[in-house]
Coordinates of C-alpha atoms in Angstrom, one line a residue:
X1243 CA -6.3 -0.4 4.0
X1244 CA -6.1 1.0 7.5
X1245 CA -5.1 -2.3 9.2
X1246 CA -2.3 -2.8 6.7
X1247 CA -1.0 0.7 7.4
X1248 CA -1.0 0.1 11.2
X1249 CA 0.8 -3.2 10.8
X1250 CA 3.5 -1.7 8.6
X1251 CA 4.1 1.2 11.1
X1252 CA 4.0 -1.3 14.0
X1253 CA 6.6 -3.6 12.4
X1254 CA 8.9 -0.7 11.8
X1255 CA 12.1 -0.6 9.8
X1256 CA 14.5 -3.4 9.0
X1257 CA 18.2 -3.1 9.8
X1258 CA 19.9 -0.8 7.3
X1259 CA 16.7 0.4 5.7
X1260 CA 14.7 3.7 5.9
X1261 CA 11.9 3.9 8.3
X1262 CA 8.4 3.4 6.8
X1263 CA 6.7 6.7 6.3
X1264 CA 3.0 7.5 5.9
X1265 CA 1.6 10.8 4.5
X1266 CA -2.2 11.3 5.1
X1267 CA -3.7 13.7 2.6
X1268 CA -7.1 15.4 2.6
X1269 CA -8.8 18.5 1.1
X1270 CA -11.6 20.9 1.8
X1271 CA -14.0 18.6 0.1
X1272 CA -13.2 15.8 2.6
X1273 CA -11.4 17.2 5.7
X1274 CA -11.1 14.0 7.7
X1275 CA -7.4 13.3 7.6
X1276 CA -7.1 14.1 11.4
X1277 CA -9.6 11.4 12.2
X1278 CA -7.4 8.9 10.3
X1279 CA -4.3 10.4 12.1
X1280 CA -6.0 9.9 15.5
X1281 CA -7.0 6.3 14.6
X1282 CA -3.5 5.3 13.6
X1283 CA -2.1 7.1 16.7
X1284 CA -4.4 5.1 19.0
X1285 CA -3.6 1.8 17.3
X1286 CA 0.1 2.4 17.6
X1287 CA -0.3 3.5 21.2
X1288 CA -2.1 0.2 22.1
X1289 CA 0.7 -1.8 20.4
X1290 CA 3.4 0.1 22.3
X1291 CA 1.6 -0.4 25.6
X1292 CA 1.2 -4.1 24.9
X1293 CA 4.9 -4.3 23.7
X1294 CA 3.9 -5.7 20.3
X1295 CA 5.5 -2.9 18.4
X1296 CA 9.1 -2.3 17.3
X1297 CA 8.9 1.2 18.7
X1298 CA 8.9 1.6 22.5
X1299 CA 7.7 5.2 22.5
X1300 CA 6.0 7.9 20.5
X1301 CA 7.0 11.5 20.0
X1302 CA 4.1 13.7 18.8
X1303 CA 5.0 16.9 17.1
X1304 CA 1.9 19.0 17.8
X1305 CA 1.5 21.8 15.2
X1306 CA -2.2 22.0 14.7
X1307 CA -3.6 20.7 18.0
X1308 CA -2.9 21.6 21.6
X1309 CA -1.3 19.0 23.9
X1310 CA -4.5 19.0 26.0
X1311 CA -6.5 17.6 23.0
X1312 CA -4.2 14.6 22.9
X1313 CA -4.7 14.1 26.6
X1314 CA -8.4 14.0 26.0
X1315 CA -8.1 11.7 23.1
X1316 CA -6.2 9.1 25.1
X1317 CA -8.6 9.4 28.1
X1318 CA -11.6 9.0 25.8
X1319 CA -10.2 5.7 24.5
X1320 CA -9.5 4.3 28.0
X1321 CA -5.7 4.7 28.1
X1322 CA -3.9 5.4 31.4
X1323 CA -2.6 9.0 31.0
X1324 CA -0.8 8.8 34.4
X1325 CA 1.6 6.2 33.1
X1326 CA 1.9 7.6 29.6
X1327 CA 5.1 9.6 30.5
X1328 CA 7.0 6.3 30.0
X1329 CA 6.1 5.9 26.3
X1330 CA 4.7 9.2 24.9
X1331 CA 6.1 12.7 24.7
X1332 CA 4.5 15.8 23.0
X1333 CA 6.6 18.5 21.4
X1334 CA 4.3 21.5 21.7
X1335 CA 4.8 23.6 18.5
X1336 CA 1.2 24.8 18.6
X1337 CA 0.9 27.0 21.7
X1338 CA 3.7 29.4 20.7
X1339 CA 5.4 28.5 17.5
X1340 CA 7.3 31.7 17.1
X1341 CA 7.9 32.6 20.7
X1342 CA 5.7 35.7 20.7
X1343 CA 3.4 34.5 23.5
X1344 CA 6.4 33.7 25.7
X1345 CA 7.6 37.3 25.7
X1346 CA 4.2 38.6 26.5
X1347 CA 3.8 36.0 29.3
X1348 CA 7.0 36.9 30.9
X1349 CA 6.1 40.6 30.9
X1350 CA 2.7 39.9 32.4
X1351 CA 4.0 37.2 34.8
X1352 CA 1.5 34.5 33.6
X1353 CA 2.0 30.8 34.2
X1354 CA 2.9 28.6 31.2
X1355 CA -0.2 26.5 30.3
X1356 CA 1.9 23.6 29.2
X1357 CA 2.8 22.9 32.8
X1358 CA -0.8 22.1 33.6
X1359 CA -1.0 19.2 31.0
X1360 CA -1.0 15.6 32.2
X1361 CA 1.1 14.3 29.3
X1362 CA 4.8 14.8 29.2
X1363 CA 5.2 18.0 27.1
X1364 CA 8.0 20.2 25.9
X1365 CA 7.6 23.6 24.3
X1366 CA 9.3 24.5 21.1
X1367 CA 9.2 28.2 20.1
X1368 CA 11.4 28.3 16.9
X1369 CA 9.6 26.2 14.3
X1370 CA 11.4 28.0 11.6
X1371 CA 14.7 26.4 12.7
X1372 CA 14.1 22.9 11.2
X1373 CA 17.6 21.7 12.0
X1374 CA 17.1 22.3 15.7
X1375 CA 13.7 20.7 15.5
X1376 CA 15.3 17.5 14.3
X1377 CA 17.8 17.5 17.2
X1378 CA 15.0 18.1 19.7
X1379 CA 12.9 15.3 18.3
X1380 CA 15.8 12.9 18.5
X1381 CA 16.6 14.0 22.0
X1382 CA 13.0 13.5 23.2
X1383 CA 13.0 10.0 21.6
X1384 CA 16.2 9.0 23.4
X1385 CA 14.6 10.2 26.6
X1386 CA 11.8 7.7 26.2
X1387 CA 13.8 4.6 25.1
X1388 CA 17.3 5.4 26.5
X1389 CA 20.6 5.0 24.7
X1390 CA 20.1 1.3 23.7
X1391 CA 19.2 0.0 20.3
X1392 CA 15.4 0.5 20.9
X1393 CA 13.4 2.6 18.5
X1394 CA 10.6 5.2 18.7
X1395 CA 7.9 6.5 16.4
X1396 CA 7.4 10.1 15.2
X1397 CA 3.9 11.6 14.6
X1398 CA 3.6 15.0 12.9
X1399 CA 0.0 16.2 13.1
X1400 CA 0.4 18.9 10.4
X1401 CA 3.0 19.0 7.7
X1402 CA 1.1 21.9 6.2
X1403 CA 1.8 24.1 9.3
X1404 CA 5.4 23.1 9.1
X1405 CA 5.5 24.2 5.4
X1406 CA 4.1 27.6 6.5
X1407 CA 7.1 28.4 8.6
X1408 CA 9.9 26.6 6.7
X1409 CA 10.8 26.1 3.1
X1410 CA 10.1 22.9 1.1
X1411 CA 13.8 22.1 1.0
X1412 CA 14.1 22.4 4.8
X1413 CA 11.0 20.2 5.4
X1414 CA 12.2 17.6 3.0
X1415 CA 15.6 17.5 4.7
X1416 CA 13.9 17.1 8.1
X1417 CA 11.8 14.1 6.9
X1418 CA 14.9 12.6 5.2
X1419 CA 16.9 12.9 8.4
X1420 CA 14.1 11.4 10.5
X1421 CA 13.6 8.4 8.1
X1422 CA 17.4 7.6 8.1
X1423 CA 17.8 7.9 11.9
X1424 CA 18.8 4.6 13.4
X1425 CA 16.5 4.9 16.4
X1426 CA 13.3 5.8 14.5
X1427 CA 11.1 2.9 13.6
X1428 CA 8.3 4.6 11.7
X1429 CA 6.8 8.1 11.0
X1430 CA 3.5 9.5 9.8
X1431 CA 2.1 12.9 9.2
X1432 CA -0.9 14.9 8.0
X1433 CA -1.0 17.1 4.9
X1434 CA -3.7 19.4 3.5
X1435 CA -2.9 18.9 -0.1
X1436 CA -5.1 21.7 -1.5
X1437 CA -3.1 24.3 0.4
X1438 CA 0.1 23.6 -1.4
X1439 CA 1.5 23.5 -4.9
X1440 CA 1.5 20.2 -6.7
X1441 CA 5.3 20.2 -6.7
X1442 CA 5.4 20.3 -2.9
X1443 CA 2.8 17.5 -2.6
X1444 CA 4.7 15.4 -5.1
X1445 CA 7.9 15.8 -3.1
X1446 CA 6.3 14.6 0.1
X1447 CA 4.6 11.7 -1.7
X1448 CA 7.9 10.7 -3.2
X1449 CA 9.6 10.6 0.2
X1450 CA 6.8 8.4 1.7
X1451 CA 6.5 4.7 1.5
X1452 CA 2.8 4.9 2.0
X1453 CA 0.4 7.6 0.8
X1454 CA -3.2 7.7 2.1
X1455 CA -5.8 9.9 0.5
X1456 CA -9.1 10.9 2.1
X1457 CA -11.5 11.6 -0.8
X1458 CA -15.2 12.3 -1.1
X1459 CA -17.5 10.1 -3.1
X1460 CA -18.1 12.6 -5.9
X1461 CA -16.0 15.5 -7.0
X1462 CA -17.9 18.7 -8.0
X1463 CA -17.2 20.2 -11.4
X1464 CA -18.0 23.7 -10.1
X1465 CA -15.1 23.8 -7.6
X1466 CA -14.5 22.8 -4.0
X1467 CA -16.6 25.6 -2.5
X1468 CA -19.7 24.3 -4.3
X1469 CA -18.9 20.8 -3.4
X1470 CA -18.5 21.6 0.3
X1471 CA -21.8 23.6 0.4
X1472 CA -23.7 20.8 -1.3
X1473 CA -22.1 18.2 1.0
X1474 CA -23.0 20.0 4.2
X1475 CA -26.7 19.1 3.4
X1476 CA -25.9 15.6 2.2
X1477 CA -26.0 12.7 4.6
X1478 CA -22.9 11.2 3.0
X1479 CA -20.7 14.1 4.0
X1480 CA -19.3 12.0 6.8
X1481 CA -18.4 9.2 4.4
X1482 CA -15.9 8.9 1.7
X1483 CA -13.2 6.8 0.1
X1484 CA -9.8 6.0 1.7
X1485 CA -7.3 5.3 -1.0
X1486 CA -3.8 4.0 0.0
X1487 CA -0.7 3.5 -2.2
X1488 CA 2.0 1.2 -0.8
X1489 CA 5.5 1.3 -2.2
X1490 CA 7.1 -2.1 -1.6
X1491 CA 10.8 -2.7 -1.1
X1492 CA 11.1 -4.4 -4.5
X1493 CA 9.9 -1.2 -6.3
X1494 CA 6.3 -2.4 -6.9
X1495 CA 3.3 -0.3 -6.0
X1496 CA 0.1 -1.7 -4.6
X1497 CA -3.1 0.4 -4.5
X1498 CA -6.1 -0.3 -2.2
X1499 CA -9.4 1.4 -1.6
X1500 CA -11.8 1.3 1.4
X1501 CA -14.8 3.2 2.6
X1502 CA -14.7 5.3 5.7
X1503 CA -17.4 6.7 7.9
X1504 CA -16.9 9.4 10.6
X1505 CA -18.9 8.7 13.7
X1506 CA -19.0 10.3 17.2
X1507 CA -16.9 7.5 18.5
X1508 CA -14.3 7.9 15.8
X1509 CA -13.7 6.7 12.3
X1510 CA -14.5 3.2 10.9
X1511 CA -13.4 1.5 7.7
X1512 CA -15.2 -1.1 5.5
X1513 CA -14.7 -2.7 2.1
X1514 CA -15.8 -0.7 -0.9
X1515 CA -19.4 -1.4 -2.0
X1516 CA -21.1 -0.7 -5.2
X1517 CA -24.4 1.0 -5.7
X1518 CA -26.5 -2.1 -5.2
X1519 CA -24.7 -3.0 -2.0
X1520 CA -22.6 -5.9 -3.3
X1521 CA -19.0 -5.9 -2.0
X1522 CA -16.1 -5.5 -4.4
X1523 CA -13.3 -7.9 -3.4
X1524 CA -10.5 -5.9 -5.0
X1525 CA -9.7 -3.4 -7.7
X1526 CA -10.2 -5.0 -11.1
X1527 CA -8.6 -3.3 -14.1
X1528 CA -10.9 -2.0 -16.7
X1529 CA -10.5 -4.2 -19.8
X1530 CA -12.5 -4.5 -23.1
X1531 CA -13.4 -8.2 -22.5
X1532 CA -15.3 -10.1 -19.9
X1533 CA -13.2 -12.0 -17.4
X1534 CA -16.1 -14.1 -16.0
X1535 CA -18.2 -16.9 -17.5
X1536 CA -22.0 -17.0 -17.5
X1537 CA -23.8 -20.3 -16.5
X1538 CA -24.6 -21.0 -20.2
X1539 CA -21.0 -20.5 -21.2
X1540 CA -19.8 -22.9 -18.4
X1541 CA -22.3 -25.6 -19.7
X1542 CA -21.2 -25.1 -23.3
X1543 CA -17.6 -25.4 -22.3
X1544 CA -18.2 -28.7 -20.4
X1545 CA -20.0 -30.2 -23.5
X1546 CA -17.1 -29.6 -25.9
X1547 CA -15.4 -32.8 -26.9
X1548 CA -11.6 -32.4 -26.9
X1549 CA -9.6 -34.0 -29.7
X1550 CA -8.3 -36.9 -27.6
X1551 CA -11.8 -37.8 -26.3
X1552 CA -13.5 -39.0 -29.5
X1553 CA -11.0 -41.5 -31.0
X1554 CA -12.5 -44.7 -29.6
X1555 CA -16.2 -44.1 -30.3
X1556 CA -17.1 -45.6 -27.0
X1557 CA -14.1 -48.0 -26.9
X1558 CA -11.0 -47.5 -24.7
X1559 CA -9.0 -44.5 -26.0
X1560 CA -5.7 -45.3 -27.7
X1561 CA -3.3 -42.4 -28.0
X1562 CA -0.8 -42.6 -30.8
X1563 CA 2.7 -42.1 -29.5
X1564 CA 4.3 -41.4 -32.9
X1565 CA 6.7 -44.3 -32.9
X1566 CA 4.5 -47.3 -33.8
X1567 CA 1.3 -47.7 -35.7
X1568 CA -1.9 -47.9 -33.7
X1569 CA -2.7 -51.3 -35.0
X1570 CA 0.7 -52.7 -34.1
X1571 CA 0.3 -51.5 -30.6
X1572 CA -3.1 -53.0 -30.4
X1573 CA -1.8 -56.4 -31.6
X1574 CA 0.8 -56.3 -28.9
X1575 CA -1.6 -55.4 -26.2
X1576 CA -4.2 -58.0 -27.4
X1577 CA -2.4 -61.0 -28.8
X1578 CA -4.5 -63.2 -31.2
X1579 CA -5.3 -66.6 -29.8
X1580 CA -5.9 -68.4 -33.1
X1581 CA -3.2 -69.1 -35.6
X1582 CA -4.9 -67.1 -38.3
X1583 CA -3.6 -63.6 -38.6
X1584 CA -5.9 -60.8 -39.9
X1585 CA -4.7 -58.7 -42.8
X1586 CA -3.8 -55.2 -41.9
X1587 CA -3.1 -52.3 -44.3
X1588 CA 0.3 -51.1 -43.3
X1589 CA 1.3 -47.7 -44.4
X1590 CA 4.5 -47.0 -46.5
X1591 CA 6.4 -44.1 -47.7
X1592 CA 7.2 -43.9 -51.5
X1593 CA 9.8 -41.4 -52.5
X1594 CA 10.3 -40.1 -56.1
X1595 CA 13.4 -38.1 -57.1
X1596 CA 12.7 -34.8 -58.7
X1597 CA 15.5 -35.4 -61.4
X1598 CA 18.3 -37.8 -62.3
X1599 CA 20.8 -35.2 -61.2
X1600 CA 19.9 -35.8 -57.6
X1601 CA 22.4 -38.2 -56.1
X1602 CA 21.2 -41.0 -53.9
X1603 CA 22.1 -41.0 -50.3
X1604 CA 25.6 -42.1 -49.4
X1605 CA 28.0 -42.0 -46.6
X1606 CA 30.3 -39.5 -48.4
X1607 CA 30.5 -35.9 -47.3
X1608 CA 29.3 -33.7 -50.2
X1609 CA 31.4 -30.8 -48.8
X1610 CA 34.5 -32.8 -48.3
X1611 CA 36.3 -31.0 -51.3
X1612 CA 35.7 -27.6 -49.7
X1613 CA 38.8 -25.9 -48.3
X1614 CA 37.4 -24.0 -45.3

């Protein structure tokens, strides 16, 4: 659920624990993970501005979008970009990730376009050096919150671009260092899962406390290309399922599912509905028996007379306690006024020995002669 994700990232990390981490996955059949990324970024930004979040700043590692696109995103949602330098900083790894444009710009004496962006932006031109990238992110975060015990949030808009330039081991080490940093409250990133091997996706999922998957309604059996071509002409192409897996601190896993719809104003989420439009309250496990009762079954169950309800035949119910006979308890409860006492058949126990060899009961210990 999108709201639960935002609350978890807003609340941040407990003292001595790893920062909560979200990985947002999508594929060619449903390429809307960036819409979810933008939605979470805007929600966290509003919490930071209102000082309702553990993090007091956000560092965006821009690998697939230009810094100007984030400026437009904040402006479209009514946020004050002029005062954003106090709580947001963009690390530009998109404009010149390998430093090639910088060399051509210096030779042609061209102005750096990052200087014309309203948001606070720093260029990073050596994406292959992941260790240095971690130091730069930590330094930018300290620049937002200072050297006190405050924390900041890290947003990586494309883990797939990061895996293009660095090895899986290096990226995993970067995420591990960010999660264990004592000044980072939370972290979330975007991954195009169909571009990587299953092993790489499994590693990133293992390192995440939350995994969100943007899936289409129906998967095509003829491959993703056929699914995409058919979906382009389908009205439901902008809709899909938003599956989230939460890993709790006690080791348990909770799975939720929602519907999403991409609109011009952004992405919206709603509970999962079935074909006839009825809302499904939660994920019910598939079992071989019915968990609900029909109206006829409820009536039949209410008409069943339980064993302790038919003893009196209309009279007050007397429950036998196992210590006294029922008639004896009745006589004590209702004493007879006349001197004549009614005869009552009292029960008795008659015991017959199986043989004459069986000794009668005595106080002697039959095992007294044993030397144990």
